[in-house]
Coordinates of C-alpha atoms and ligand atoms in Angstrom, one line a residue:
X1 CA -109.3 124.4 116.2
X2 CA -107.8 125.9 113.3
X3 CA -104.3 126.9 113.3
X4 CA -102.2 129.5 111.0
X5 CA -99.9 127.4 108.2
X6 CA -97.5 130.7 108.3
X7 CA -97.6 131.9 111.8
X8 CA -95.6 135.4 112.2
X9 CA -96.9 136.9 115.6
X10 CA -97.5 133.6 117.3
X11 CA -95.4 134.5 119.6
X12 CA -95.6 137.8 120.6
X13 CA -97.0 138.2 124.1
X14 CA -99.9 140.0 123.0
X15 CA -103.5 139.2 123.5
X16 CA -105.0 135.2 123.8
X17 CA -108.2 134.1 121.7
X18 CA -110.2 130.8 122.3
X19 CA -112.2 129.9 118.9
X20 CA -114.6 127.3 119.1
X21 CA -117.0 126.8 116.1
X22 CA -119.9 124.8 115.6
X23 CA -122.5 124.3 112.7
X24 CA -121.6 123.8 109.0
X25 CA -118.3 124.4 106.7
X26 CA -119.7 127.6 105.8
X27 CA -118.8 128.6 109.7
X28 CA -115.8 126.7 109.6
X29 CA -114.4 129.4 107.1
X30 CA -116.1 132.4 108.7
X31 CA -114.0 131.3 111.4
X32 CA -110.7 130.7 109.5
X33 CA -111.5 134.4 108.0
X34 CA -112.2 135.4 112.0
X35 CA -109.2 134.0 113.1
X36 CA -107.0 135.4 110.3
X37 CA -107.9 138.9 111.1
X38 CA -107.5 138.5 115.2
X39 CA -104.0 136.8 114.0
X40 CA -103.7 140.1 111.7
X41 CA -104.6 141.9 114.5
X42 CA -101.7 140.5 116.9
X43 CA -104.0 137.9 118.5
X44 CA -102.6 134.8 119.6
X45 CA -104.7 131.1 119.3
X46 CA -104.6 128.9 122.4
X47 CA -106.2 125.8 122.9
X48 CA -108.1 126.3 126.1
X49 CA -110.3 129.0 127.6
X50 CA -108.0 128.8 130.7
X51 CA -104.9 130.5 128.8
X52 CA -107.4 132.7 126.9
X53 CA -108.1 136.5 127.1
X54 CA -111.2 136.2 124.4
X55 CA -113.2 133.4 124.5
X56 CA -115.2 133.2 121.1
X57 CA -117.9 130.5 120.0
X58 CA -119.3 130.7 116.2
X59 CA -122.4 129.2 116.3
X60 CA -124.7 127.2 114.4
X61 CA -128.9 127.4 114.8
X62 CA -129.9 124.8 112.4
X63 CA -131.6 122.8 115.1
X64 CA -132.4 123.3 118.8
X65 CA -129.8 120.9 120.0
X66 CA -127.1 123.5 118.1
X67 CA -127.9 126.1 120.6
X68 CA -128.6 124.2 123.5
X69 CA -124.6 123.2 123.0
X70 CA -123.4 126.4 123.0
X71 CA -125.5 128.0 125.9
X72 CA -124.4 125.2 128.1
X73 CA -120.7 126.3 127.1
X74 CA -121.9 129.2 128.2
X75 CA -123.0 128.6 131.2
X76 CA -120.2 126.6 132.5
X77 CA -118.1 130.1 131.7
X78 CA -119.3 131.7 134.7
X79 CA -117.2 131.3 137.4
X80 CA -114.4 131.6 135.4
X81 CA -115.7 135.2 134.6
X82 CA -116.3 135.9 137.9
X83 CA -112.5 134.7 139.0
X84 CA -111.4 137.0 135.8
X85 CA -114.1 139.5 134.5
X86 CA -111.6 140.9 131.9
X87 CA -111.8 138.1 129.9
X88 CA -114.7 138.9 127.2
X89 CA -116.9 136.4 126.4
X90 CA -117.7 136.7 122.5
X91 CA -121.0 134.5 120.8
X92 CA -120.7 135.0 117.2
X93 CA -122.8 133.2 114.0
X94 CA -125.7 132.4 113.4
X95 CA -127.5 132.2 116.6
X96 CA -125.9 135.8 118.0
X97 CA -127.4 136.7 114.7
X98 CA -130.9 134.8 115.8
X99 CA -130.9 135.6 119.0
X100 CA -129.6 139.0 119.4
X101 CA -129.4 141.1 122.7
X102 CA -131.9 138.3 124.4
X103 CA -128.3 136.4 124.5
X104 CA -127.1 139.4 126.8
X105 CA -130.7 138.5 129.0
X106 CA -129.9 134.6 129.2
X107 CA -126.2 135.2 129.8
X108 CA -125.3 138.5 131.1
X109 CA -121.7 137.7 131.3
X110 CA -121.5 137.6 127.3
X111 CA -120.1 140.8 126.5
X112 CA -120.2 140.4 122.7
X113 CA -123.3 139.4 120.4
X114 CA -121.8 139.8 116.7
X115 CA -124.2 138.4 113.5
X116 CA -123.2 136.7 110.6
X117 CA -122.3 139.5 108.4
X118 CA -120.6 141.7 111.0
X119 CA -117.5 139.4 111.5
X120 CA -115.2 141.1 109.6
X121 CA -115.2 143.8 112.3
X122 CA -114.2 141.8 115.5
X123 CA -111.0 143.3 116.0
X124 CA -112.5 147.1 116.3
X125 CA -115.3 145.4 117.8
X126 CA -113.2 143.2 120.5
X127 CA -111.5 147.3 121.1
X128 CA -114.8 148.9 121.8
X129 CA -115.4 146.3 124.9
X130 CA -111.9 146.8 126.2
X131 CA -112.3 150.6 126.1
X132 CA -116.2 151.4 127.0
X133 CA -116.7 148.1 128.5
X134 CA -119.3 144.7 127.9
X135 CA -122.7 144.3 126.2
X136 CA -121.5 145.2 122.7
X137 CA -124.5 143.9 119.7
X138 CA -123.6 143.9 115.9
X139 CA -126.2 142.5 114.5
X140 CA -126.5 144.8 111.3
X141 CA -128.5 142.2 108.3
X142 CA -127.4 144.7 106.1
X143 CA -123.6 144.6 105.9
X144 CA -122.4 142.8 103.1
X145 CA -118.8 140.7 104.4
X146 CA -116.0 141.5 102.7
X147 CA -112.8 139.8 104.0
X148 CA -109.6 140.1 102.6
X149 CA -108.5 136.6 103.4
X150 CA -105.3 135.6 104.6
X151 CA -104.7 133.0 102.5
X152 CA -101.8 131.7 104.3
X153 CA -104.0 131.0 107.3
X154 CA -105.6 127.4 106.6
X155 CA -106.3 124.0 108.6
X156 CA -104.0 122.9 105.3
X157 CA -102.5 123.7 102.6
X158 CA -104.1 122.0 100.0
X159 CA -107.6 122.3 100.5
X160 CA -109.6 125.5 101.2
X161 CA -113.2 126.5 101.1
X162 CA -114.4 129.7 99.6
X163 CA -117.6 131.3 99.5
X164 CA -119.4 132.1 96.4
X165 CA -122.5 133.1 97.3
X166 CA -124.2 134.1 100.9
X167 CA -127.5 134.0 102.1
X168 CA -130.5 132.6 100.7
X169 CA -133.7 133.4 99.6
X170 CA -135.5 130.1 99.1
X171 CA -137.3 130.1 102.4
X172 CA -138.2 126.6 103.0
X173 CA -140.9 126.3 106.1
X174 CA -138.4 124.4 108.3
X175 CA -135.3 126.7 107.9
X176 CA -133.6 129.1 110.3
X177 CA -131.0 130.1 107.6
X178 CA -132.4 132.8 105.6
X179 CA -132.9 134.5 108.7
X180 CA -129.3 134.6 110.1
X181 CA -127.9 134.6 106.6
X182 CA -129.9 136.8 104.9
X183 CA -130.8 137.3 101.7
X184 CA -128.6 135.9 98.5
X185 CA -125.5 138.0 97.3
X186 CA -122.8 135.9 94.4
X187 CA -119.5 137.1 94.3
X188 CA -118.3 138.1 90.9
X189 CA -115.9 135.4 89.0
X190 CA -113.4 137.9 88.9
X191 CA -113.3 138.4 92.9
X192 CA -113.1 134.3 93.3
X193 CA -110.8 133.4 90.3
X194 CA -108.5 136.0 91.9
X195 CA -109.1 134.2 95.6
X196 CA -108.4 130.8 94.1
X197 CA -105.2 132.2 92.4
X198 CA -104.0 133.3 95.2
X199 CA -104.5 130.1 97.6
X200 CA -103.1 128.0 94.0
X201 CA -99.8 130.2 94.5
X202 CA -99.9 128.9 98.5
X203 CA -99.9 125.3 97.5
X204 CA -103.7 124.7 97.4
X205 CA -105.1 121.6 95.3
X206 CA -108.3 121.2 95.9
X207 CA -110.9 124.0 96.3
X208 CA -114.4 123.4 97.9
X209 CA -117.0 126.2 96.7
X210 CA -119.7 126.7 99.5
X211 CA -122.8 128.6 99.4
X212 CA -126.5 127.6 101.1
X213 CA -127.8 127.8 97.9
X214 CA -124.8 126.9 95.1
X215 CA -127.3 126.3 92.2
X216 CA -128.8 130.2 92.1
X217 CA -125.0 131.2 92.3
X218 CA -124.9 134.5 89.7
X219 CA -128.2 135.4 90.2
X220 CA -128.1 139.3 90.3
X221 CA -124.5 139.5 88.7
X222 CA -124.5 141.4 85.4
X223 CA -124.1 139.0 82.5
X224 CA -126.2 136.0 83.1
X225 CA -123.8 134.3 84.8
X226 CA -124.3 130.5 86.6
X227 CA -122.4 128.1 88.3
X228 CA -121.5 126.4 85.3
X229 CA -119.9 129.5 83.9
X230 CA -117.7 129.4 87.0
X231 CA -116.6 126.2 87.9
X232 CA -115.5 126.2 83.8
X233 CA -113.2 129.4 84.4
X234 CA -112.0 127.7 87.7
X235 CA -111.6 124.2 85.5
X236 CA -108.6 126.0 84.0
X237 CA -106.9 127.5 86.5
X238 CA -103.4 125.7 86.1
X239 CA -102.1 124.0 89.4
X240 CA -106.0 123.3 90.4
X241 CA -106.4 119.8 90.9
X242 CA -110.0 119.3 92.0
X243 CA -113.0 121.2 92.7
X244 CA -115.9 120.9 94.9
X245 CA -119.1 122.7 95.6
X246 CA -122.0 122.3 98.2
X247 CA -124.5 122.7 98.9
X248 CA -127.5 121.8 95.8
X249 CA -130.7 122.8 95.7
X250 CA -132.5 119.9 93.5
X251 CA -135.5 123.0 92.1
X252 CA -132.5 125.3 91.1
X253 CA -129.8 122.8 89.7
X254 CA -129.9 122.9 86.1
X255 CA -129.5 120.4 83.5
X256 CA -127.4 122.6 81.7
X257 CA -125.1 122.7 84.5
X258 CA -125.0 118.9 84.6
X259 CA -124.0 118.5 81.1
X260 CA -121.1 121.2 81.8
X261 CA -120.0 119.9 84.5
X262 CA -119.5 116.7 82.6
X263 CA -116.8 118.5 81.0
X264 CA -114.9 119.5 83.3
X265 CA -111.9 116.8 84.4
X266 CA -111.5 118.9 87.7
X267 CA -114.5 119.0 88.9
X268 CA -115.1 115.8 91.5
X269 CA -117.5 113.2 91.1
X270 CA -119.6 114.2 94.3
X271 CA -123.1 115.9 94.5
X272 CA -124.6 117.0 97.7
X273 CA -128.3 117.5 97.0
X274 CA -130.5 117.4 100.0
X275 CA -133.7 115.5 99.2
X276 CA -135.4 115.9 102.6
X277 CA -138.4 113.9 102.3
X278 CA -139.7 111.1 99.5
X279 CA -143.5 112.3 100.0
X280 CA -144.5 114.9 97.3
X281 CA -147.3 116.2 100.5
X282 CA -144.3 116.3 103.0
X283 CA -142.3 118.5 100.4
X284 CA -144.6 120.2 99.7
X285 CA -145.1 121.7 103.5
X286 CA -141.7 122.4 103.5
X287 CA -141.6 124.7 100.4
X288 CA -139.5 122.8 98.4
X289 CA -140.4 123.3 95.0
X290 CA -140.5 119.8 93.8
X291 CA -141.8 116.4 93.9
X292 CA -140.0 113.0 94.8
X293 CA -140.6 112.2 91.1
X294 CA -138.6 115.6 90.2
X295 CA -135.4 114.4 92.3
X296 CA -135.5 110.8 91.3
X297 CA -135.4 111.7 87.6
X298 CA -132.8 114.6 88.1
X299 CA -130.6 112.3 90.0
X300 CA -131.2 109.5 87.4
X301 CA -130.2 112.4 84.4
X302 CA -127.2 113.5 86.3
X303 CA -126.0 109.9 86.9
X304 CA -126.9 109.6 82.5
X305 CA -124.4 112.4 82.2
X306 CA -122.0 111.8 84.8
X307 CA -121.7 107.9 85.6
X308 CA -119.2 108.0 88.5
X309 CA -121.2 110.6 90.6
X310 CA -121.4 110.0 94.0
X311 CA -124.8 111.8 94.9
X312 CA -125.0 112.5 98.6
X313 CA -128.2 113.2 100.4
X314 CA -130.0 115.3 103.9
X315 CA -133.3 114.0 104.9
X316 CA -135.3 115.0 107.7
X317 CA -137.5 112.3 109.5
X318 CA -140.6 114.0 111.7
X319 CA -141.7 117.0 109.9
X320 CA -145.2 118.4 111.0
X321 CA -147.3 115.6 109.5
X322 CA -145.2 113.0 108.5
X323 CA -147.1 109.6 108.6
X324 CA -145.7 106.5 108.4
X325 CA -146.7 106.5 104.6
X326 CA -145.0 109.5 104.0
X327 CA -141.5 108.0 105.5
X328 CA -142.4 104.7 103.9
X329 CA -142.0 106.5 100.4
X330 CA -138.8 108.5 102.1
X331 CA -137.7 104.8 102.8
X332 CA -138.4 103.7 99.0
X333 CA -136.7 107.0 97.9
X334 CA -133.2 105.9 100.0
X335 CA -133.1 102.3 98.8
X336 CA -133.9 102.9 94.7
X337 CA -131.4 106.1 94.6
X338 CA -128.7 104.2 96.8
X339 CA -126.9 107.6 98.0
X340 CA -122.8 107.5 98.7
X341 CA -124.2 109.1 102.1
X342 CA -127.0 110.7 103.9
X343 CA -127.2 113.0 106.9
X344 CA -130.6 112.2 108.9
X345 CA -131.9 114.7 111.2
X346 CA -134.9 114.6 113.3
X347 CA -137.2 117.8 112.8
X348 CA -136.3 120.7 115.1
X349 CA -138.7 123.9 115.2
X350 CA -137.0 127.4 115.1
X351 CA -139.0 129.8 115.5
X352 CA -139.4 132.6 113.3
X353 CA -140.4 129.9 110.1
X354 CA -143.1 128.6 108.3
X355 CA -143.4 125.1 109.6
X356 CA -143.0 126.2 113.3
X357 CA -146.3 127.5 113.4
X358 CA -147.5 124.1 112.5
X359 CA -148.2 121.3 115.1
X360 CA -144.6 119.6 116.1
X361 CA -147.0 116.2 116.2
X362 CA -144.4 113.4 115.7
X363 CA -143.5 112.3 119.2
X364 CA -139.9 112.3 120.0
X365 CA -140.0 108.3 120.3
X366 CA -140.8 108.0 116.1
X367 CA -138.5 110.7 115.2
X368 CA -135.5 108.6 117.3
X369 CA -136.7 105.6 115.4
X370 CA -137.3 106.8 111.8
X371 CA -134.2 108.4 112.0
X372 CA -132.8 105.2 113.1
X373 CA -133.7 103.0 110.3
X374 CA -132.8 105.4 107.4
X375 CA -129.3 105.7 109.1
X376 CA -129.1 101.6 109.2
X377 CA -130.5 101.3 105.9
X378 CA -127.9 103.6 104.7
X379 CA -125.1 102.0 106.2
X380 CA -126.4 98.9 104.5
X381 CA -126.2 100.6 101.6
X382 CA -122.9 102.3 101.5
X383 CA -121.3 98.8 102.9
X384 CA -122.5 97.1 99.9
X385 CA -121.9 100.5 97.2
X386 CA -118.3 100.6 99.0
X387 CA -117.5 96.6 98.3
X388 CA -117.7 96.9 95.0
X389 CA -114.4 99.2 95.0
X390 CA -112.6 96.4 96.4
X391 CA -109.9 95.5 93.8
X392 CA -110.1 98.7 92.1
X393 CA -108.0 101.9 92.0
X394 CA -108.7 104.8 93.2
X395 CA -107.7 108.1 93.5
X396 CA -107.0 110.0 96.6
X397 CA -106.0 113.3 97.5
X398 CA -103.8 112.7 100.6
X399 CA -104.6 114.8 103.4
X400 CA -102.8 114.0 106.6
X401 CA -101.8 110.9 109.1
X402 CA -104.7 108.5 109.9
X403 CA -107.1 109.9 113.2
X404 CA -107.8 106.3 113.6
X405 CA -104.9 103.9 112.8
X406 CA -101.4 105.5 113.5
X407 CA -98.5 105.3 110.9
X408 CA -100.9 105.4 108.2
X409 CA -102.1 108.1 105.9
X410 CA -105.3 109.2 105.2
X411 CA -107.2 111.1 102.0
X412 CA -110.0 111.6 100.0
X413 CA -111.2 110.0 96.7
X414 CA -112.4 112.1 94.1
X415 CA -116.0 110.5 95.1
X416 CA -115.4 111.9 98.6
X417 CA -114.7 108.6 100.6
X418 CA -112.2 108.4 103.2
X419 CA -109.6 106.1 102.1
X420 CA -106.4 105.1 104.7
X421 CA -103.3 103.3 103.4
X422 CA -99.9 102.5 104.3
X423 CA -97.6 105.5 103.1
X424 CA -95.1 107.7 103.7
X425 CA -95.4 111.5 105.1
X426 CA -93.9 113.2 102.6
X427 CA -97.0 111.8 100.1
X428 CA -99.5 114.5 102.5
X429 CA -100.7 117.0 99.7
X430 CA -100.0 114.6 96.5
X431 CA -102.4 112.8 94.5
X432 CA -101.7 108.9 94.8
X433 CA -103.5 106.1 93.5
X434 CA -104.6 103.3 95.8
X435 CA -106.0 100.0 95.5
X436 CA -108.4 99.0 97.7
X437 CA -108.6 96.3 99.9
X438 CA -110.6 95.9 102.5
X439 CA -113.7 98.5 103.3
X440 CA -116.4 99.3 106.2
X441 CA -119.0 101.7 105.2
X442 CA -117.3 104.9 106.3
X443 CA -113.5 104.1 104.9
X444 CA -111.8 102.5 102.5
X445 CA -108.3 100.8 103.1
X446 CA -105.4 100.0 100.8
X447 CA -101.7 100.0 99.9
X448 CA -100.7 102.8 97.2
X449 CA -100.6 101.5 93.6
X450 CA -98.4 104.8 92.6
X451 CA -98.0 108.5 93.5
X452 CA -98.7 110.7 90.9
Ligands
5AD501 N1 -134.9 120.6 111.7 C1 -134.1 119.5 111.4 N2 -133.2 119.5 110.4 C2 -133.1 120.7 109.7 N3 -132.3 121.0 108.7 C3 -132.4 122.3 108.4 N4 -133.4 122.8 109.2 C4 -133.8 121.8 110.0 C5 -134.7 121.8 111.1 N5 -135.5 122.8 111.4 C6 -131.4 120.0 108.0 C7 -131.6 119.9 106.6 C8 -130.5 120.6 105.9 C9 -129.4 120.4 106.9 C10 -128.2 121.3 106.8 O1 -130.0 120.5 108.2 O2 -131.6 118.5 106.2 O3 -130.2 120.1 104.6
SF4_502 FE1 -126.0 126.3 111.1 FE2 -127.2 127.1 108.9 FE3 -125.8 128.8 110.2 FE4 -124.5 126.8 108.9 S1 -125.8 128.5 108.0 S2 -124.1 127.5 110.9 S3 -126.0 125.2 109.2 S4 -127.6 127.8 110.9

């Protein structure tokens, strides 16, 4: 649940909206942008659907088990529609986008189905059920979102995501997203230099630049413009401290880029670049655009260029196909590139792509294990990759109180690893240097060497 930093109508007795949001960071921030404009709008945020007058779920479609998550939310909502049928019901995201009106079939007491690039309008839209009643759709592909944001309305104040680029338009057999996205659109420099200013002025560090596709950011924007040209007018934006960006597409990441980035001291050491399979055939299915060789010598350049990158990786274990060869070479890939992390996922099928019209002939049982052992060798490895910190300094950005040990603070390194030490809470938003003691695979622990 996100809350506003700067609440001003929080509490007027007004109108009650429950926001629950699933999927990846780029829904995390349509829903911060959601939220702002219901807040905007006089809304106020509660915590459960009991308290709520609009119930609202972003949603992700990524994989099967994504959806199946949200309609059994749905379902269990009901009864407590038939006790109050004035509360609307709202799905939002990707899957309303997916799905459309058949979510109105499935679940007739939805009374809102509103698309990825139609958010912007859920307050008029949220009016229009109250006045001529449910069933609304917005599912328009060709609205391009333009949300003023409310910068003041963060999970905290010194980090923030902004989008750079939406949509995508690599098509890769297995993917859902360039159908609920749509196609690619960059927003100009000018438009996100001005965004960054503004959250800079509201106390904001640390910036993390999304798009699906960050590499072909500029693409159609007069001037030949690329990511690198970006993140070097962001490098000098005074008061900046770090910047981030996800996600990488290995075909469209440039060399050039690499070498800028090597320039620029803001920029953090951390590169997620989804691999998804170590066998050139299985890549190959899944329209990828390049072989294992490709990756393994752009990850080895970009390590040439930028020693302390912490190069994070997706793979996905089951695809159409996959023999055990083919994850034997995935295997290979994960222990000679030792990633700082991988996300695993066992293939899903969404219909509507390339690869769903192909047999789903991995059974369930192989997926569970492949999926298995590449999360347990990666463990291995980041255990092993995170020992070697012990003893050293490290930088962390500190974020808040520790979920896990209480009294203690938690933050991130420039390298993106969680790192929890002994502090005090007036450190949360500095940069501090800690040395590390003791580590698992997931954290780091230590006692503060110096804030700086
Ligand atoms: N099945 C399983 N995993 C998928 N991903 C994307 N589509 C699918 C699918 N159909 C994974 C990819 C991507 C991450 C966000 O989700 O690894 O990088
Ligand atoms: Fe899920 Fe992809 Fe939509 Fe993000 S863009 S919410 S990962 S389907």
């Amino acid at each position: 649940m996100i809350y506003p930093i700067d609440s001003t109508n929080n509490d007027r007795q007004y109108k009650t909206v429950f926001f629950e949001t699933f999927g990846c960071q780029m829904n995390k921030l349509d829903a911060e942008l959601s939220l702002g404009l219901l807040q905007e709008d006089g809304y106020k945020i509660v915590d459960t659907v009991d308290e709520a007058d609009v119930i609202l779920f972003n949603t992700c479609s990524v994989r099967q088990h994504a959806e199946d998550k949200v309609y059994s939310h749905l379902g269990a909502l009901k009864t407590l529609k038939q006790k109050r049928p004035e509360v609307i019901v709202g799905v939002l995201g990707c899957m309303a986008q997916k799905d459309g009106k058949a979510i109105f079939k499935r679940m007739p007491h939805v009374d809102l189905v509103c698309g990825t690039r139609m958010f912007s309008r859920l307050p008029e839209l949220l009016l229009k059920i109250q006045s001529h009643g449910s069933h609304v759709l917005a599912i328009d592909e060709n609205q391009i979102v333009n949300v003023k944001r409310a910068v003041t309305f963060r999970p905290n104040v010194y980090q923030a995501f902004v989008t750079i680029i939406r949509g995508c338009d690599n098509f890769c057999s297995y993917c859902i997203v360039p159908r609920v996205r749509g196609r690619e659109i960059s927003r100009t420099i000018e438009d996100i230099t001005e965004e960054v200013q503004s959250l800079i002025s509201h106390g904001c560090k640390e910036v993390t630049l999304l798009g699906q596709n960050i590499n072909t950011y500029g693409k159609g924007l007069p001037g030949n413009i690329n990511l690198g040209n970006l993140l070097s007018v962001l490098n000098g934006l005074d008061g900046l401290e770090r910047i981030r960006f996800v996600t990488s597409h290995p075909a469209d990441m440039s060399r050039d880029v690499i070498r800028t980035i090597s320039n620029l001291e803001r920029v953090c050491e951390y590169l997620h670049i989804p691999a998804q399979s170590g066998s050139d055939k299985i890549l190959k299915d899944m329209r990828r655009g390049y072989t294992a060789n490709y990756y393994r010598e752009l990850i080895n350049y970009t390590r040439e260029c930028i020693p302390r990158m912490a190069v994070a990786s997706d793979f996905i274990v089951g695809f159409p196909g996959e023999t055990e060869e083919d994850f034997q070479e995935t295997v290979r890939m994960m222990e000679d590139l030792r990633f700082h992390n991988c996300f695993v996922f066992k293939y899903s099928p969404r219909t509507g792509t390339k690869a769903a019209e192909l047999e789903d002939n991995v059974p369930d049982e192989v997926k569970k294990a492949r999926n298995a052992q590449l999360l347990a060798l990666q463990k291995t490895i980041s255990l092993e990759e995170n020992r070697k910190l012990i003893g050293k300094t490290v930088q962390a950005l500190v974020e808040g109180v520790s979920k896990s040990v209480a009294q203690r603070l938690s933050g991130r390194t420039r390298q993106n690893h969680i790192v929890v030490f002994t502090g005090r809470q007036e450190m949360v938003g500095q940069l501090v240097d800690v040395m590390i003691q003791e580590v698992t695979d997931l954290t780091l622990y230590g006692t503060i060497a110096s804030a700086t």
